[in-house]
């Protein structure tokens, strides 16, 4: 990334403390239900983790370690290549899928480079943000031609992660008192994507962030982080930033903003960020589990009562997602939309 560009410097209030709290980490949940006296115990644990933390780790999740290792190795090989090789799969305005190192979170540049790949290839999204415009856009993956093993490893990993995400979705549904498959139908033509993240060593780790503080707009995110560490979560209980200690082979799960809306704020998506360090590079692979573009996201009617009225008006997932994907290229004259833009006024009673 060369000399430090001032675009990477975080405003004072967002600069990280490099000494950190790790003491009371996020919950660690064993997904092997035979380890519980009853299935209900697992569901209750998931529910408590979603409600109290919005973040948890899972073990015995069923994804073969080898499947994960192959993709992690392919990602390392991809990012180790010279810039001109990586630029061969650079994203552009027509197809905003591929390699880039220019992402900004809240107008400050992130200290990272990424390769974005959709799970369904192609993936269908709206072509514009205009609610009246029904034109669609196809996102097509750009595969690095010189690394055929990356595509192979990706497809195997994506299949496993899709299964795990559906399992988590069923557990989350049960934990909200819903039918197990209440949410599954929203994902038939899903728009999920996997991001290969590389955080190079950073000469100014006290001034920059790998990813600035944000919430994921997904239904849920399943993250594989390596052994270096650096992910921090804003603890709901007291607003402190806490490190998520790497647990070998575990996945980190976080509630995304779609689940926040479906659950009518019973479960909330939580702010997180990535700290970089001056010596070690770090790799991570989030799987963002997203519904079909046509889905209207709104509080589920089973969870809306007279005492607890809907806190959001419905929004179209595809238009929301397209806003994020396309706004990097076009000056759309609008800020990135947030789910809070769909929050209804609290009633005064
Ligand atoms: C993200 C993210 C965390 C990490 O890409 O949205 O939060 O550990 N990544 O890389
Ligand atoms: Ni995130």
Short mmCIF file of C-alpha atoms and ligand atoms in Angstrom, two decimals:
data_model
loop_
_atom_site.label_atom_id
_atom_site.label_comp_id
_atom_site.label_asym_id
_atom_site.label_seq_id
_atom_site.Cartn_x
_atom_site.Cartn_y
_atom_site.Cartn_z
CA UNK A 1 0.00 0.00 0.00
CA UNK A 2 3.11 2.21 -0.10
CA UNK A 3 3.40 5.48 1.81
CA UNK A 4 0.67 6.17 4.25
CA UNK A 5 -2.12 8.06 2.59
CA UNK A 6 -3.94 10.45 4.99
CA UNK A 7 -7.18 8.84 3.78
CA UNK A 8 -6.38 5.95 6.19
CA UNK A 9 -6.19 8.13 9.31
CA UNK A 10 -9.14 7.63 11.64
CA UNK A 11 -10.65 10.61 13.47
CA UNK A 12 -9.43 10.71 17.09
CA UNK A 13 -12.58 9.17 18.60
CA UNK A 14 -12.30 6.08 16.38
CA UNK A 15 -8.63 5.34 16.89
CA UNK A 16 -8.07 1.98 18.53
CA UNK A 17 -6.52 1.31 21.92
CA UNK A 18 -3.79 -1.19 21.24
CA UNK A 19 -4.06 -2.69 24.72
CA UNK A 20 -7.30 -4.59 24.81
CA UNK A 21 -9.93 -6.37 26.86
CA UNK A 22 -10.39 -10.04 26.13
CA UNK A 23 -11.49 -11.28 29.52
CA UNK A 24 -15.18 -11.96 29.00
CA UNK A 25 -15.27 -13.07 25.42
CA UNK A 26 -18.28 -13.80 23.30
CA UNK A 27 -20.19 -17.08 23.90
CA UNK A 28 -18.79 -20.32 22.49
CA UNK A 29 -21.58 -22.68 21.39
CA UNK A 30 -21.25 -26.36 20.55
CA UNK A 31 -23.57 -27.04 17.60
CA UNK A 32 -23.51 -30.81 18.15
CA UNK A 33 -26.97 -31.11 19.66
CA UNK A 34 -26.20 -34.57 21.06
CA UNK A 35 -23.98 -32.77 23.57
CA UNK A 36 -27.10 -31.24 25.11
CA UNK A 37 -29.64 -33.01 27.28
CA UNK A 38 -32.29 -31.65 24.94
CA UNK A 39 -32.34 -29.79 21.64
CA UNK A 40 -34.15 -27.00 23.49
CA UNK A 41 -30.97 -26.21 25.42
CA UNK A 42 -29.05 -25.49 22.22
CA UNK A 43 -31.88 -23.28 20.96
CA UNK A 44 -31.94 -21.41 24.27
CA UNK A 45 -28.18 -20.85 24.12
CA UNK A 46 -28.42 -19.48 20.60
CA UNK A 47 -31.28 -17.20 21.64
CA UNK A 48 -29.38 -15.86 24.66
CA UNK A 49 -26.23 -15.25 22.57
CA UNK A 50 -28.21 -13.39 19.88
CA UNK A 51 -30.03 -11.31 22.46
CA UNK A 52 -27.20 -10.49 24.86
CA UNK A 53 -24.27 -10.28 22.46
CA UNK A 54 -25.33 -10.38 18.80
CA UNK A 55 -22.04 -12.30 18.35
CA UNK A 56 -20.99 -15.85 19.22
CA UNK A 57 -18.58 -18.57 18.12
CA UNK A 58 -19.57 -22.09 17.09
CA UNK A 59 -17.68 -25.37 17.24
CA UNK A 60 -18.72 -28.81 15.95
CA UNK A 61 -20.36 -26.94 13.10
CA UNK A 62 -19.92 -29.71 10.52
CA UNK A 63 -17.69 -27.84 8.06
CA UNK A 64 -14.68 -30.09 7.33
CA UNK A 65 -11.40 -28.41 8.44
CA UNK A 66 -9.84 -29.39 5.12
CA UNK A 67 -12.49 -27.45 3.15
CA UNK A 68 -11.66 -24.32 5.10
CA UNK A 69 -7.90 -24.82 4.93
CA UNK A 70 -7.95 -25.15 1.14
CA UNK A 71 -9.72 -21.83 0.68
CA UNK A 72 -7.49 -20.10 3.25
CA UNK A 73 -4.42 -21.30 1.38
CA UNK A 74 -5.78 -20.24 -1.99
CA UNK A 75 -6.58 -16.79 -0.55
CA UNK A 76 -2.99 -16.45 0.74
CA UNK A 77 -1.65 -17.35 -2.69
CA UNK A 78 -3.98 -14.89 -4.39
CA UNK A 79 -3.01 -11.91 -2.23
CA UNK A 80 0.71 -12.77 -2.34
CA UNK A 81 0.70 -12.04 -6.09
CA UNK A 82 2.00 -8.79 -7.59
CA UNK A 83 -0.57 -5.97 -7.86
CA UNK A 84 -0.84 -6.26 -11.66
CA UNK A 85 -1.91 -9.90 -11.33
CA UNK A 86 -4.62 -9.02 -8.76
CA UNK A 87 -5.84 -6.15 -10.91
CA UNK A 88 -6.74 -8.62 -13.65
CA UNK A 89 -9.82 -9.47 -11.56
CA UNK A 90 -10.54 -5.94 -10.39
CA UNK A 91 -14.18 -4.98 -9.96
CA UNK A 92 -15.68 -2.25 -12.10
CA UNK A 93 -18.83 -0.23 -12.45
CA UNK A 94 -20.59 -2.71 -14.72
CA UNK A 95 -19.87 -5.72 -12.50
CA UNK A 96 -18.94 -4.61 -8.97
CA UNK A 97 -17.51 -8.02 -8.07
CA UNK A 98 -13.84 -8.88 -7.72
CA UNK A 99 -10.63 -7.44 -6.30
CA UNK A 100 -10.15 -3.98 -4.77
CA UNK A 101 -8.11 -2.22 -2.10
CA UNK A 102 -9.99 1.05 -1.87
CA UNK A 103 -12.93 0.35 0.42
CA UNK A 104 -13.96 3.08 2.82
CA UNK A 105 -16.03 2.73 5.96
CA UNK A 106 -17.60 6.05 6.97
CA UNK A 107 -15.32 7.96 4.57
CA UNK A 108 -12.04 6.66 5.98
CA UNK A 109 -10.06 4.11 3.99
CA UNK A 110 -9.81 0.58 5.37
CA UNK A 111 -6.31 -0.95 5.69
CA UNK A 112 -7.14 -4.05 3.64
CA UNK A 113 -7.54 -5.59 0.22
CA UNK A 114 -10.40 -7.91 -0.70
CA UNK A 115 -11.74 -10.30 -3.30
CA UNK A 116 -15.56 -10.44 -3.40
CA UNK A 117 -17.22 -13.55 -4.84
CA UNK A 118 -20.92 -14.38 -4.87
CA UNK A 119 -22.12 -17.79 -3.78
CA UNK A 120 -24.59 -18.06 -6.67
CA UNK A 121 -22.90 -17.32 -9.96
CA UNK A 122 -24.42 -15.24 -11.43
CA UNK A 123 -26.27 -13.38 -8.66
CA UNK A 124 -29.22 -11.17 -9.54
CA UNK A 125 -29.58 -7.65 -8.13
CA UNK A 126 -31.55 -4.56 -9.15
CA UNK A 127 -29.65 -2.44 -11.67
CA UNK A 128 -30.60 0.87 -10.08
CA UNK A 129 -31.87 2.31 -6.84
CA UNK A 130 -34.99 3.81 -8.34
CA UNK A 131 -37.88 1.94 -6.68
CA UNK A 132 -39.86 2.19 -9.94
CA UNK A 133 -37.09 0.67 -12.06
CA UNK A 134 -37.40 -3.11 -12.32
CA UNK A 135 -34.26 -3.60 -14.41
CA UNK A 136 -31.94 -6.28 -13.07
CA UNK A 137 -28.17 -6.69 -13.03
CA UNK A 138 -26.12 -9.89 -13.03
CA UNK A 139 -23.09 -10.08 -10.77
CA UNK A 140 -20.59 -12.50 -12.27
CA UNK A 141 -17.58 -13.84 -10.42
CA UNK A 142 -14.13 -13.01 -11.70
CA UNK A 143 -11.93 -16.06 -11.18
CA UNK A 144 -8.16 -15.60 -11.13
CA UNK A 145 -7.15 -17.70 -14.15
CA UNK A 146 -3.73 -18.57 -12.85
CA UNK A 147 -5.19 -20.02 -9.60
CA UNK A 148 -7.78 -22.61 -10.68
CA UNK A 149 -7.61 -24.13 -7.18
CA UNK A 150 -9.16 -20.97 -5.78
CA UNK A 151 -12.38 -21.53 -7.67
CA UNK A 152 -12.48 -25.20 -6.72
CA UNK A 153 -11.83 -24.46 -3.03
CA UNK A 154 -14.36 -21.61 -3.09
CA UNK A 155 -17.18 -23.72 -4.51
CA UNK A 156 -16.66 -26.47 -1.96
CA UNK A 157 -16.45 -23.99 0.92
CA UNK A 158 -19.47 -22.00 -0.26
CA UNK A 159 -21.60 -25.18 -0.36
CA UNK A 160 -20.63 -26.10 3.20
CA UNK A 161 -21.18 -22.59 4.51
CA UNK A 162 -24.59 -22.42 2.89
CA UNK A 163 -25.58 -25.57 4.79
CA UNK A 164 -24.23 -24.17 8.06
CA UNK A 165 -26.02 -20.86 7.51
CA UNK A 166 -29.34 -22.65 6.97
CA UNK A 167 -28.77 -24.65 10.15
CA UNK A 168 -28.15 -21.42 12.08
CA UNK A 169 -31.20 -19.82 10.49
CA UNK A 170 -33.36 -22.73 11.71
CA UNK A 171 -31.93 -22.44 15.22
CA UNK A 172 -32.48 -18.69 15.24
CA UNK A 173 -36.08 -19.18 14.02
CA UNK A 174 -36.77 -21.69 16.80
CA UNK A 175 -35.17 -19.37 19.35
CA UNK A 176 -37.63 -16.64 18.33
CA UNK A 177 -40.52 -19.06 18.89
CA UNK A 178 -41.08 -19.48 15.13
CA UNK A 179 -41.42 -22.58 12.97
CA UNK A 180 -38.02 -24.02 12.13
CA UNK A 181 -38.36 -23.20 8.41
CA UNK A 182 -40.08 -19.85 8.80
CA UNK A 183 -37.20 -17.93 7.19
CA UNK A 184 -35.81 -20.51 4.74
CA UNK A 185 -38.04 -19.49 1.84
CA UNK A 186 -36.42 -16.05 1.70
CA UNK A 187 -33.18 -17.67 0.52
CA UNK A 188 -34.19 -19.66 -2.60
CA UNK A 189 -32.42 -17.27 -4.94
CA UNK A 190 -30.13 -15.82 -2.29
CA UNK A 191 -27.60 -13.03 -2.86
CA UNK A 192 -25.01 -14.26 -0.35
CA UNK A 193 -21.37 -13.47 -0.93
CA UNK A 194 -18.00 -14.42 0.43
CA UNK A 195 -15.28 -11.84 0.93
CA UNK A 196 -11.64 -12.88 1.07
CA UNK A 197 -9.99 -10.26 3.31
CA UNK A 198 -6.27 -9.55 3.58
CA UNK A 199 -5.01 -7.05 6.16
CA UNK A 200 -1.33 -6.30 5.42
CA UNK A 201 1.00 -5.22 8.25
CA UNK A 202 0.34 -1.56 8.98
CA UNK A 203 2.95 1.03 10.04
CA UNK A 204 0.31 3.11 11.88
CA UNK A 205 -1.92 0.60 13.73
CA UNK A 206 -2.79 3.25 16.35
CA UNK A 207 -4.21 5.57 13.67
CA UNK A 208 -5.82 3.27 11.11
CA UNK A 209 -8.30 0.36 11.10
CA UNK A 210 -8.53 -2.77 8.96
CA UNK A 211 -12.27 -2.22 8.82
CA UNK A 212 -13.86 0.76 10.54
CA UNK A 213 -16.73 0.28 12.96
CA UNK A 214 -19.81 -1.03 11.13
CA UNK A 215 -22.76 -3.42 11.33
CA UNK A 216 -23.30 -6.12 8.72
CA UNK A 217 -26.41 -5.63 6.60
CA UNK A 218 -26.77 -9.41 6.08
CA UNK A 219 -29.27 -11.77 7.73
CA UNK A 220 -26.29 -13.35 9.45
CA UNK A 221 -22.54 -13.52 8.90
CA UNK A 222 -20.34 -16.59 9.36
CA UNK A 223 -16.71 -15.51 9.71
CA UNK A 224 -13.51 -17.54 9.57
CA UNK A 225 -10.61 -15.59 11.11
CA UNK A 226 -7.01 -16.80 11.24
CA UNK A 227 -4.87 -17.09 14.39
CA UNK A 228 -3.59 -13.49 14.35
CA UNK A 229 -6.61 -11.79 15.95
CA UNK A 230 -7.78 -8.22 15.64
CA UNK A 231 -11.58 -8.43 15.40
CA UNK A 232 -13.28 -6.32 18.06
CA UNK A 233 -16.94 -6.29 19.02
CA UNK A 234 -18.74 -3.52 20.86
CA UNK A 235 -20.04 -5.32 23.93
CA UNK A 236 -23.77 -4.68 24.36
CA UNK A 237 -23.59 -4.75 28.14
CA UNK A 238 -21.30 -1.70 28.50
CA UNK A 239 -20.25 -0.46 25.05
CA UNK A 240 -16.61 -1.56 25.56
CA UNK A 241 -14.65 -2.81 22.55
CA UNK A 242 -13.67 -6.44 23.21
CA UNK A 243 -11.35 -8.65 21.20
CA UNK A 244 -12.66 -11.90 19.75
CA UNK A 245 -9.92 -14.35 20.63
CA UNK A 246 -9.20 -16.69 17.70
CA UNK A 247 -10.45 -20.21 18.45
CA UNK A 248 -8.96 -22.72 16.01
CA UNK A 249 -11.57 -24.08 13.60
CA UNK A 250 -14.43 -22.17 15.21
CA UNK A 251 -16.63 -19.82 13.18
CA UNK A 252 -17.75 -16.44 14.46
CA UNK A 253 -21.43 -15.75 13.89
CA UNK A 254 -23.02 -12.35 13.99
CA UNK A 255 -26.60 -11.23 13.77
CA UNK A 256 -27.03 -8.99 10.74
CA UNK A 257 -29.38 -6.06 10.30
CA UNK A 258 -31.98 -8.14 8.44
CA UNK A 259 -32.41 -10.39 11.48
CA UNK A 260 -32.64 -7.28 13.62
CA UNK A 261 -35.61 -6.11 11.55
CA UNK A 262 -37.25 -9.57 11.28
CA UNK A 263 -37.03 -9.96 15.06
CA UNK A 264 -38.34 -6.40 15.59
CA UNK A 265 -35.24 -5.53 17.66
CA UNK A 266 -35.35 -8.66 19.82
CA UNK A 267 -31.93 -9.44 18.32
CA UNK A 268 -29.69 -6.55 17.32
CA UNK A 269 -26.78 -6.40 14.93
CA UNK A 270 -23.68 -5.23 16.74
CA UNK A 271 -20.88 -2.85 15.77
CA UNK A 272 -17.54 -4.45 15.09
CA UNK A 273 -14.19 -3.40 13.63
CA UNK A 274 -10.78 -4.80 12.82
CA UNK A 275 -7.51 -3.66 14.42
CA UNK A 276 -4.38 -4.11 12.34
CA UNK A 277 -0.85 -4.61 13.62
CA UNK A 278 2.59 -3.52 12.52
CA UNK A 279 4.17 -6.98 12.23
CA UNK A 280 1.69 -9.56 11.09
CA UNK A 281 -0.61 -9.75 8.14
CA UNK A 282 -4.06 -11.17 8.85
CA UNK A 283 -6.58 -13.06 6.73
CA UNK A 284 -10.32 -13.54 7.27
CA UNK A 285 -13.25 -14.90 5.27
CA UNK A 286 -16.77 -13.65 6.04
CA UNK A 287 -19.77 -15.39 4.46
CA UNK A 288 -22.61 -12.86 4.28
CA UNK A 289 -25.89 -14.78 4.19
CA UNK A 290 -28.34 -12.61 2.26
CA UNK A 291 -31.89 -13.30 1.00
CA UNK A 292 -33.26 -12.99 -2.55
CA UNK A 293 -33.16 -9.50 -4.03
CA UNK A 294 -36.97 -9.40 -4.20
CA UNK A 295 -37.49 -9.95 -0.46
CA UNK A 296 -39.23 -7.16 1.41
CA UNK A 297 -37.63 -7.08 4.86
CA UNK A 298 -40.01 -6.22 7.69
CA UNK A 299 -40.75 -7.27 11.27
CA UNK A 300 -42.29 -10.76 11.21
CA UNK A 301 -46.00 -10.60 11.92
CA UNK A 302 -45.73 -13.31 14.61
CA UNK A 303 -43.41 -10.99 16.55
CA UNK A 304 -45.50 -7.85 16.22
CA UNK A 305 -48.17 -7.28 18.85
CA UNK A 306 -50.16 -4.38 20.17
CA UNK A 307 -47.68 -4.07 23.04
CA UNK A 308 -44.76 -4.36 20.67
CA UNK A 309 -45.70 -2.71 17.36
CA UNK A 310 -43.52 -2.90 14.24
CA UNK A 311 -40.41 -0.80 14.69
CA UNK A 312 -39.52 -0.69 10.97
CA UNK A 313 -41.28 -0.06 7.72
CA UNK A 314 -40.63 -2.65 4.98
CA UNK A 315 -37.61 -2.25 2.71
CA UNK A 316 -36.59 -4.09 -0.41
CA UNK A 317 -33.40 -6.07 0.20
CA UNK A 318 -32.19 -5.87 -3.41
CA UNK A 319 -32.39 -2.07 -3.57
CA UNK A 320 -30.70 -1.82 -0.17
CA UNK A 321 -27.86 -4.11 -1.22
CA UNK A 322 -27.47 -2.40 -4.60
CA UNK A 323 -27.08 0.91 -2.80
CA UNK A 324 -24.02 -0.47 -1.01
CA UNK A 325 -22.60 -2.27 -4.04
CA UNK A 326 -23.08 0.50 -6.57
CA UNK A 327 -22.36 3.55 -4.44
CA UNK A 328 -18.63 2.90 -4.67
CA UNK A 329 -18.69 3.78 -8.33
CA UNK A 330 -21.44 6.21 -8.99
CA UNK A 331 -21.97 9.42 -7.21
CA UNK A 332 -25.57 8.64 -6.45
CA UNK A 333 -26.09 11.82 -4.50
CA UNK A 334 -27.30 9.79 -1.52
CA UNK A 335 -25.59 8.51 1.61
CA UNK A 336 -25.29 4.80 2.16
CA UNK A 337 -28.64 3.68 3.48
CA UNK A 338 -28.79 2.19 6.97
CA UNK A 339 -31.61 0.17 8.47
CA UNK A 340 -32.20 3.02 10.89
CA UNK A 341 -33.51 4.92 7.86
CA UNK A 342 -36.47 2.51 7.98
CA UNK A 343 -37.05 2.82 11.70
CA UNK A 344 -40.53 4.08 12.56
CA UNK A 345 -40.97 6.88 15.08
CA UNK A 346 -41.36 5.53 18.60
CA UNK A 347 -44.91 6.15 19.71
CA UNK A 348 -45.12 8.55 22.63
CA UNK A 349 -47.27 6.27 24.80
C1 LIG B 1 -16.44 -7.62 7.46
C2 LIG B 1 -15.85 -7.85 8.80
C3 LIG B 1 -14.19 -8.94 10.16
C4 LIG B 1 -12.85 -9.57 10.04
O1 LIG B 1 -15.74 -7.88 6.46
O2 LIG B 1 -17.62 -7.17 7.43
O3 LIG B 1 -16.44 -7.44 9.78
O4 LIG B 1 -12.41 -10.16 11.05
N1 LIG B 1 -14.71 -8.53 8.89
O5 LIG B 1 -12.23 -9.50 8.99
NI1 LIG B 2 -18.50 -6.98 9.32
#
